[in-house]
Amino acid sequence: MAEKKSSTKKIPAAGIIAIIGGLLAAAVCAVLFLNKWQLELKVNGEETVHVEYGDSYADEGASCTYYGSILPFIRKDIEVTVSGNVDTKKTGTYTLTYTADSKELHAEKTRTVVVEDTTPPQIVLKSEPDSYTPYNHPYTEEGFTATDNYDGDISDKVVSEEKDGKVYYTVTDSSGNKATAERTIVYDDREPPVITLIGGDTITLHVGDTFYHEWEIIDDCDGELSEQAEITKDVDTSKPGTYTVTYSITDSHGNSASATRTVIVEERPVNPTPSGGSGDAKTIYLTFDDGPGPYTDQLLSILAQYNVKATFFTTSAYPAYAYCMASAAAAGHTVCVHSATHNYAQIYSSEDAYWADFNAQNAVIAAQTGAYSTMFRFPGGSSNTVSRNYNSGIMSRLAAQAAAYGYTYFDWNVSSGDAGETTSTSVVYQNVINGITWCTNNGVPSVVLQHDVKSYSVAAVADIIEWGLANGYTFAPLTPGSYAPHHGINN
């Protein structure tokens, strides 16, 4: 039997190549069919950016890549377009939109840019190198400015508060940003007290007059210091001469001041010039100023006990006692005008002011007594110099007007000293007795000045009356024709 031969069919090389090519083509087709092309858009930096108002803004932009899902290594950069704008000179929220397109693909993303004002205002305090605040005084503002990067000048919105030696300043801009500042107040006292000698720095008196002086001391830090003054005086009104009174004061911070007043004591004229009328040298006119007041009823009882008539130059300082005017007039005493207010600064500011005050008090007198008075006494007397502080020459003009109006004014030639020289009843008594004796020796009636608002002065009246009666004197109330001593007018 014959032996069979096996054979192997060989594929040509060209066929193999064709097969491989087919497979590759199929693979490529599969890849192309399955591959999904995409756009990848990325915003560079943060998607929300905060920018300070007024700062510059440089956008970081965005990037876009075109790639396949199966063949990611095949990539292509795509141009990105941005729309929208950012204005850093206006606060607000801005949106930038980034877009990219490739064939049928579209990608879009946004960035939010917030332009905001977070910068607080600035307060600048002005300061004068030599500026200071006196102790016990509120701070006087030296000045400040407040500016804001967004609102501009907001100085008018600053609120300040003074507390515990400092001034605290606060301001808030329209964006709610707050700024503060503080100032330490410089306290000091560099000014000495100011001494004012009421009535002038020179006073002229007559022998036997009472030296009554007024002064005022005001310190810019300590206030009223009049009662703390050290007063050195060597005034003897019983002897003619030139005397000095020195007022000294040191404030609480060591600043000192002093002032000197010259007091000239002259011989009293033997017969002081009266405005008219007459009177016997043994006549005593008791006169009382500044009431009625708390002690006037007591005085009226004393006068009634001795059946002595007197004269009251009245004010409205104590309105609750106005009824005493009616009581005095009913008892036969003379009720006259002194002043409604006794306020020197007011009544001596002008002639009109004086007569308005005069008429006001005269109306009170008429309401109480049923009649107006034509008699009066100037506050401070016609010789007062305090009126110089308010109106030069006013006393001379008022005296002339009084005569033209038919009014009679009365000064005095016997002073009790109860207006400031003494608070002693015995001294008041002795002053009056000495003054009456002097007037009698010089041939003129005695017009005695006392104040019924001074209890220690009222307490001396009974002894004065008893002395007068025991020595042959007659007591009388003033009338328009009575002896009226006039001082020399000094203004």
XYZ file of N, CA, C and O in Angstrom, residues 41-177:
548
model
N -12.837 73.470 29.720
C -12.626 74.906 29.988
C -12.321 75.108 31.466
O -13.101 74.684 32.319
N -11.199 75.701 31.743
C -10.785 75.943 33.127
C -10.584 77.440 33.365
O -9.940 78.112 32.564
N -11.149 77.914 34.477
C -10.937 79.317 34.897
C -9.644 79.372 35.701
O -9.488 78.631 36.687
N -8.743 80.196 35.264
C -7.472 80.322 35.978
C -7.697 81.090 37.284
O -8.329 82.153 37.286
N -7.174 80.592 38.379
C -7.351 81.248 39.664
C -8.694 80.929 40.287
O -9.346 79.938 39.933
N -9.114 81.795 41.236
C -10.353 81.563 41.957
C -11.558 81.951 41.110
O -11.507 82.908 40.325
N -12.626 81.213 41.305
C -13.834 81.541 40.568
C -14.573 82.732 41.179
O -15.401 83.358 40.519
N -14.284 83.025 42.452
C -14.822 84.229 43.106
C -13.638 85.022 43.639
O -12.850 84.512 44.446
N -13.514 86.255 43.202
C -12.374 87.099 43.554
C -12.890 88.363 44.230
O -13.859 88.978 43.759
N -12.257 88.743 45.334
C -12.595 89.992 46.032
C -11.517 91.034 45.747
O -10.327 90.769 45.940
N -11.939 92.188 45.278
C -11.013 93.256 44.904
C -11.355 94.502 45.716
O -12.537 94.864 45.832
N -10.348 95.152 46.270
C -10.570 96.377 47.044
C -10.903 97.529 46.108
O -10.297 97.689 45.041
N -11.890 98.305 46.525
C -12.299 99.469 45.744
C -11.079 100.341 45.440
O -10.267 100.643 46.319
N -10.957 100.710 44.165
C -9.872 101.588 43.752
C -8.606 100.864 43.341
O -7.736 101.460 42.703
N -8.461 99.586 43.716
C -7.284 98.823 43.295
C -7.426 98.435 41.816
O -8.535 98.440 41.254
N -6.301 98.084 41.207
C -6.370 97.605 39.824
C -6.725 96.109 39.827
O -6.400 95.392 40.782
N -7.390 95.694 38.765
C -7.762 94.285 38.653
C -7.200 93.712 37.361
O -7.462 94.228 36.269
N -6.378 92.645 37.485
C -5.827 91.958 36.310
C -6.422 90.552 36.274
O -6.134 89.719 37.146
N -7.230 90.323 35.281
C -7.895 89.024 35.206
C -6.908 87.931 34.783
O -6.074 88.126 33.883
N -7.000 86.793 35.440
C -6.106 85.673 35.120
C -6.570 84.872 33.914
O -5.853 83.987 33.422
N -7.750 85.154 33.448
C -8.233 84.507 32.241
C -8.648 83.060 32.448
O -8.858 82.592 33.569
N -8.768 82.324 31.318
C -9.184 80.916 31.331
C -8.500 80.190 30.167
O -8.005 80.821 29.224
N -8.464 78.881 30.246
C -7.854 78.072 29.169
C -8.818 76.955 28.775
O -9.633 76.491 29.592
N -8.706 76.515 27.511
C -9.617 75.463 27.029
C -8.820 74.462 26.169
O -7.990 74.861 25.349
N -9.096 73.179 26.398
C -8.425 72.099 25.650
C -9.477 71.219 24.971
O -10.481 70.834 25.584
N -9.167 70.879 23.732
C -10.013 69.972 22.948
C -9.346 68.603 22.966
O -8.183 68.473 22.591
N -10.048 67.527 23.435
C -9.423 66.215 23.556
C -10.484 65.125 23.428
O -11.685 65.373 23.558
N -9.993 63.878 23.188
C -10.893 62.734 23.059
C -10.914 61.908 24.317
O -9.957 61.867 25.075
N -12.014 61.189 24.472
C -12.161 60.400 25.696
C -11.336 59.133 25.673
O -10.921 58.625 26.701
N -11.098 58.595 24.437
C -10.315 57.363 24.338
C -8.863 57.674 24.015
O -7.954 56.972 24.449
N -8.681 58.732 23.303
C -7.318 59.113 22.943
C -7.001 60.480 23.570
O -6.890 61.498 22.876
N -6.889 60.504 24.901
C -6.713 61.798 25.568
C -5.389 62.462 25.255
O -5.215 63.649 25.494
N -4.480 61.714 24.756
C -3.169 62.304 24.461
C -3.234 63.174 23.210
O -2.315 63.897 22.895
N -4.319 63.045 22.543
C -4.502 63.922 21.377
C -5.241 65.170 21.901
O -6.435 65.119 22.212
N -4.550 66.276 22.066
C -5.111 67.482 22.686
C -4.839 68.690 21.799
O -3.820 68.746 21.097
N -5.717 69.620 21.941
C -5.576 70.835 21.141
C -6.096 72.026 21.960
O -7.167 71.968 22.543
N -5.304 73.114 22.023
C -5.731 74.317 22.741
C -6.736 75.083 21.896
O -6.521 75.299 20.692
N -7.813 75.486 22.563
C -8.873 76.215 21.879
C -8.888 77.650 22.423
O -8.748 77.900 23.628
N -9.090 78.598 21.584
C -9.146 80.013 21.996
C -10.372 80.262 22.884
O -11.461 79.785 22.587
N -10.121 81.003 23.950
C -11.190 81.335 24.902
C -11.559 82.809 24.733
O -10.681 83.687 24.682
N -12.826 83.070 24.690
C -13.333 84.444 24.592
C -13.954 84.838 25.938
O -14.706 84.059 26.534
N -13.624 86.059 26.416
C -14.175 86.548 27.697
C -15.084 87.730 27.431
O -14.773 88.593 26.605
N -16.205 87.765 28.127
C -17.127 88.905 28.028
C -17.434 89.423 29.434
O -17.369 88.678 30.405
N -17.776 90.720 29.501
C -18.026 91.361 30.801
C -16.839 92.233 31.187
O -15.752 92.125 30.606
N -17.061 93.135 32.148
C -15.969 94.014 32.584
C -16.046 94.246 34.084
O -17.094 94.014 34.708
N -14.957 94.692 34.635
C -14.870 94.985 36.079
C -14.416 96.428 36.246
O -13.358 96.815 35.729
N -15.238 97.257 36.948
C -14.889 98.659 37.230
C -14.581 98.776 38.717
O -15.494 98.792 39.554
N -13.323 98.853 39.044
C -12.938 98.901 40.465
C -13.192 100.266 41.090
O -12.930 100.450 42.284
N -13.693 101.214 40.314
C -14.048 102.519 40.873
C -15.514 102.560 41.288
O -16.016 103.595 41.701
N -16.157 101.411 41.144
C -17.540 101.289 41.593
C -17.688 99.963 42.322
O -17.317 98.921 41.805
N -18.208 100.050 43.549
C -18.408 98.811 44.289
C -19.569 98.032 43.678
O -20.486 98.608 43.085
N -19.496 96.725 43.784
C -20.562 95.897 43.260
C -20.036 94.504 42.903
O -18.857 94.195 43.093
N -20.908 93.669 42.382
C -20.562 92.304 41.980
C -20.596 92.220 40.462
O -21.624 92.538 39.831
N -19.483 91.816 39.890
C -19.346 91.739 38.447
C -19.188 90.261 38.035
O -18.629 89.456 38.770
N -19.655 89.919 36.791
C -19.535 88.554 36.260
C -18.757 88.581 34.951
O -19.101 89.338 34.025
N -17.688 87.769 34.896
C -16.934 87.581 33.665
C -17.300 86.210 33.100
O -17.264 85.200 33.820
N -17.646 86.149 31.818
C -18.067 84.902 31.173
C -17.014 84.474 30.144
O -16.643 85.254 29.259
N -16.538 83.261 30.315
C -15.523 82.697 29.406
C -16.207 81.644 28.516
O -16.904 80.748 29.020
N -15.993 81.730 27.209
C -16.589 80.763 26.273
C -15.531 80.255 25.296
O -14.572 80.965 24.971
N -15.740 79.010 24.887
C -14.869 78.394 23.885
C -15.727 77.522 22.958
O -16.661 76.841 23.422
N -15.422 77.527 21.675
C -16.193 76.758 20.696
C -15.241 76.013 19.756
O -14.212 76.557 19.329
N -15.593 74.760 19.481
C -14.844 73.966 18.496
C -15.832 73.055 17.792
O -16.435 72.162 18.415
N -15.975 73.342 16.515
C -16.961 72.610 15.723
C -18.322 72.688 16.413
O -18.852 73.749 16.658
N -18.896 71.527 16.734
C -20.225 71.559 17.350
C -20.172 71.680 18.864
O -21.199 71.715 19.529
N -18.956 71.749 19.454
C -18.809 71.785 20.911
C -18.769 73.232 21.411
O -18.172 74.111 20.770
N -19.354 73.431 22.598
C -19.378 74.775 23.224
C -19.141 74.617 24.735
O -19.753 73.752 25.372
N -18.261 75.432 25.286
C -17.981 75.405 26.741
C -18.109 76.821 27.300
O -17.752 77.803 26.638
N -18.590 76.908 28.511
C -18.805 78.234 29.132
C -18.645 78.142 30.642
O -19.139 77.204 31.268
N -17.920 79.121 31.194
C -17.778 79.228 32.654
C -17.745 80.715 33.028
O -17.484 81.570 32.174
N -17.988 80.966 34.320
C -17.999 82.367 34.789
C -17.086 82.539 36.001
O -16.809 81.590 36.735
N -16.693 83.803 36.170
C -15.940 84.189 37.374
C -16.697 85.380 38.000
O -17.143 86.296 37.294
N -16.858 85.335 39.306
C -17.503 86.429 40.034
C -16.424 87.320 40.653
O -15.546 86.828 41.383
N -16.500 88.605 40.374
C -15.543 89.580 40.925
C -16.319 90.558 41.796
O -17.231 91.244 41.320
N -15.986 90.557 43.055
C -16.665 91.436 44.017
C -15.751 92.627 44.298
O -14.670 92.484 44.884
N -16.175 93.816 43.868
C -15.436 95.047 44.182
C -16.056 95.620 45.447
O -17.252 95.962 45.471
N -15.266 95.699 46.497
C -15.811 96.103 47.794
C -14.890 97.091 48.493
O -13.701 97.210 48.159
N -15.491 97.809 49.451
C -14.739 98.785 50.252
C -14.593 98.223 51.658
O -15.553 98.188 52.427
N -13.418 97.781 51.976
C -13.153 97.265 53.329
C -12.120 98.102 54.055
O -11.698 97.755 55.156
N -11.713 99.217 53.437
C -10.699 100.081 54.036
C -11.380 101.094 54.959
O -12.257 101.845 54.514
N -11.027 101.124 56.229
C -11.667 102.080 57.137
C -11.221 103.508 56.841
O -10.159 103.727 56.238
N -12.019 104.485 57.239
C -11.622 105.891 57.066
C -10.378 106.207 57.906
O -9.955 105.404 58.743
N -9.855 107.378 57.703
C -8.703 107.832 58.483
C -9.046 109.139 59.165
O -9.493 110.090 58.523
N -8.868 109.169 60.486
C -9.105 110.400 61.269
C -7.751 111.019 61.574
O -6.867 110.357 62.127
N -7.613 112.283 61.225
C -6.385 113.024 61.523
C -6.736 114.139 62.502
O -7.597 114.980 62.217
N -6.110 114.139 63.660
C -6.374 115.135 64.693
C -5.427 116.320 64.535
O -4.212 116.136 64.398
N -5.999 117.504 64.542
C -5.179 118.712 64.522
C -4.788 119.054 65.961
O -5.554 118.815 66.892
N -3.648 119.647 66.118
C -3.192 119.978 67.470
C -2.332 121.228 67.419
O -1.363 121.298 66.660
N -2.734 122.222 68.217
C -1.927 123.434 68.334
C -0.861 123.215 69.403
O -1.172 122.761 70.510
N 0.387 123.540 69.096
C 1.488 123.251 70.040
C 1.284 123.854 71.430
O 1.594 123.226 72.432
N 0.731 125.076 71.493
C 0.582 125.749 72.785
C -0.833 125.666 73.334
O -1.172 126.349 74.306
N -1.653 124.855 72.723
C -3.043 124.782 73.160
C -3.157 123.964 74.445
O -2.457 122.971 74.634
N -4.055 124.404 75.316
C -4.339 123.665 76.543
C -5.756 123.987 76.986
O -6.370 124.965 76.539
N -6.258 123.160 77.849
C -7.595 123.352 78.399
C -7.471 123.702 79.879
O -6.820 122.972 80.630
N -8.058 124.821 80.301
C -8.010 125.146 81.731
C -8.722 124.062 82.552
O -9.705 123.472 82.097
N -8.215 123.817 83.734
C -8.852 122.850 84.620
C -10.307 123.258 84.854
O -10.644 124.435 84.900
N -11.152 122.237 84.992
C -12.580 122.428 85.273
C -13.340 123.052 84.096
O -14.442 123.559 84.267
N -12.730 123.030 82.912
C -13.389 123.544 81.721
C -13.553 122.403 80.714
O -12.727 121.492 80.653
N -14.596 122.474 79.912
C -14.724 121.479 78.840
C -13.666 121.731 77.777
O -13.201 122.859 77.602
N -13.296 120.678 77.086
C -12.277 120.787 76.044
C -12.822 121.583 74.857
O -13.960 121.398 74.433
N -12.020 122.493 74.350
C -12.362 123.229 73.138
C -11.667 122.556 71.966
O -10.437 122.494 71.916
N -12.459 122.058 71.056
C -11.930 121.257 69.962
C -10.911 122.022 69.121
O -11.165 123.143 68.678
N -9.746 121.398 68.905
C -8.704 121.998 68.074
C -8.922 121.704 66.602
O -8.368 122.377 65.739
N -9.675 120.684 66.302
C -9.986 120.375 64.919
C -9.575 118.969 64.531
O -8.716 118.345 65.157
N -10.188 118.463 63.492
C -9.878 117.132 62.980
C -10.422 117.033 61.558
O -11.256 117.831 61.122
N -9.921 116.033 60.830
C -10.466 115.713 59.520
C -10.662 114.206 59.446
O -9.943 113.447 60.113
N -11.620 113.789 58.659
C -11.849 112.365 58.433
C -12.045 112.166 56.935
O -12.907 112.808 56.322
N -11.218 111.304 56.354
C -11.329 111.026 54.926
C -11.466 109.528 54.706
O -10.954 108.714 55.476
N -12.183 109.192 53.637
C -12.425 107.798 53.317
C -12.096 107.574 51.847
O -12.359 108.440 50.995
N -11.500 106.426 51.524
C -11.120 106.148 50.139
C -12.331 106.070 49.210
O -12.215 106.275 48.010
N -13.504 105.808 49.779
C -14.713 105.686 48.964
C -15.601 106.924 49.078
O -16.061 107.467 48.075
N -15.834 107.393 50.302
C -16.765 108.504 50.530
C -16.106 109.870 50.448
O -16.800 110.885 50.413
N -14.799 109.922 50.497
C -14.124 111.214 50.477
C -14.104 111.847 51.867
O -13.864 111.176 52.874
N -14.376 113.154 51.921
C -14.343 113.883 53.188
C -15.615 113.581 53.992
O -16.722 113.897 53.565
N -15.451 112.945 55.128
C -16.609 112.636 55.987
C -16.393 113.219 57.391
O -16.840 112.664 58.379
N -15.691 114.368 57.427
C -15.413 115.004 58.716
C -16.690 115.331 59.474
O -16.733 115.279 60.709
N -17.752 115.648 58.711
C -19.008 116.014 59.366
C -19.726 114.822 59.993
O -20.718 114.995 60.696
N -19.223 113.630 59.764
C -19.853 112.444 60.343
C -19.123 111.944 61.597
O -19.518 110.942 62.189
N -18.077 112.660 61.968
C -17.311 112.242 63.148
C -18.104 112.547 64.413
O -18.662 113.634 64.579
N -18.166 111.590 65.298
C -18.802 111.762 66.613
C -17.692 111.751 67.658
O -16.828 110.864 67.649
N -17.715 112.763 68.539
C -16.680 112.826 69.576
C -17.319 112.824 70.956
O -18.432 113.322 71.148
N -16.603 112.271 71.905
C -17.071 112.212 73.290
C -15.888 112.481 74.215
O -14.830 111.866 74.093
N -16.096 113.433 75.113
C -15.055 113.754 76.106
C -15.317 112.939 77.373
O -16.420 112.965 77.916
N -14.311 112.236 77.820
C -14.490 111.387 78.987
C -13.140 111.115 79.639
O -12.179 110.736 78.965
N -13.105 111.324 80.955
C -11.930 110.967 81.758
C -10.645 111.548 81.199
O -9.608 110.876 81.109
N -10.696 112.816 80.799
C -9.472 113.481 80.361
C -9.067 113.169 78.936
O -7.962 113.523 78.519
N -9.932 112.512 78.186
C -9.628 112.207 76.802
C -10.842 112.533 75.931
O -11.963 112.654 76.419
N -10.560 112.668 74.632
C -11.637 112.835 73.664
C -11.564 111.644 72.717
O -10.504 111.345 72.153
N -12.679 110.954 72.591
C -12.752 109.773 71.731
C -13.541 110.132 70.470
O -14.659 110.655 70.558
N -12.946 109.827 69.317
C -13.557 110.153 68.034
C -13.926 108.847 67.300
O -13.144 107.889 67.301
N -15.092 108.843 66.676
C -15.550 107.680 65.927
C -16.205 108.145 64.631
O -16.938 109.133 64.632
N -15.900 107.415 63.549
C -16.573 107.716 62.293
C -16.771 106.398 61.535
O -15.931 105.496 61.598
N -17.895 106.290 60.843
C -18.219 105.094 60.070
C -18.558 105.509 58.646
O -19.378 106.419 58.443
N -17.908 104.846 57.659
C -18.202 105.207 56.270
C -19.463 104.504 55.780
O -20.087 103.708 56.511
N -19.847 104.786 54.561
C -21.096 104.249 54.029
C -21.054 102.745 53.826
O -22.092 102.108 53.651
N -19.856 102.176 53.861
C -19.726 100.726 53.715
C -19.683 100.016 55.057
O -19.508 98.799 55.115
N -19.812 100.796 56.132
C -19.823 100.207 57.462
C -18.455 100.055 58.099
O -18.325 99.482 59.183
N -17.414 100.585 57.434
C -16.069 100.518 58.014
C -15.913 101.607 59.066
O -16.260 102.772 58.825
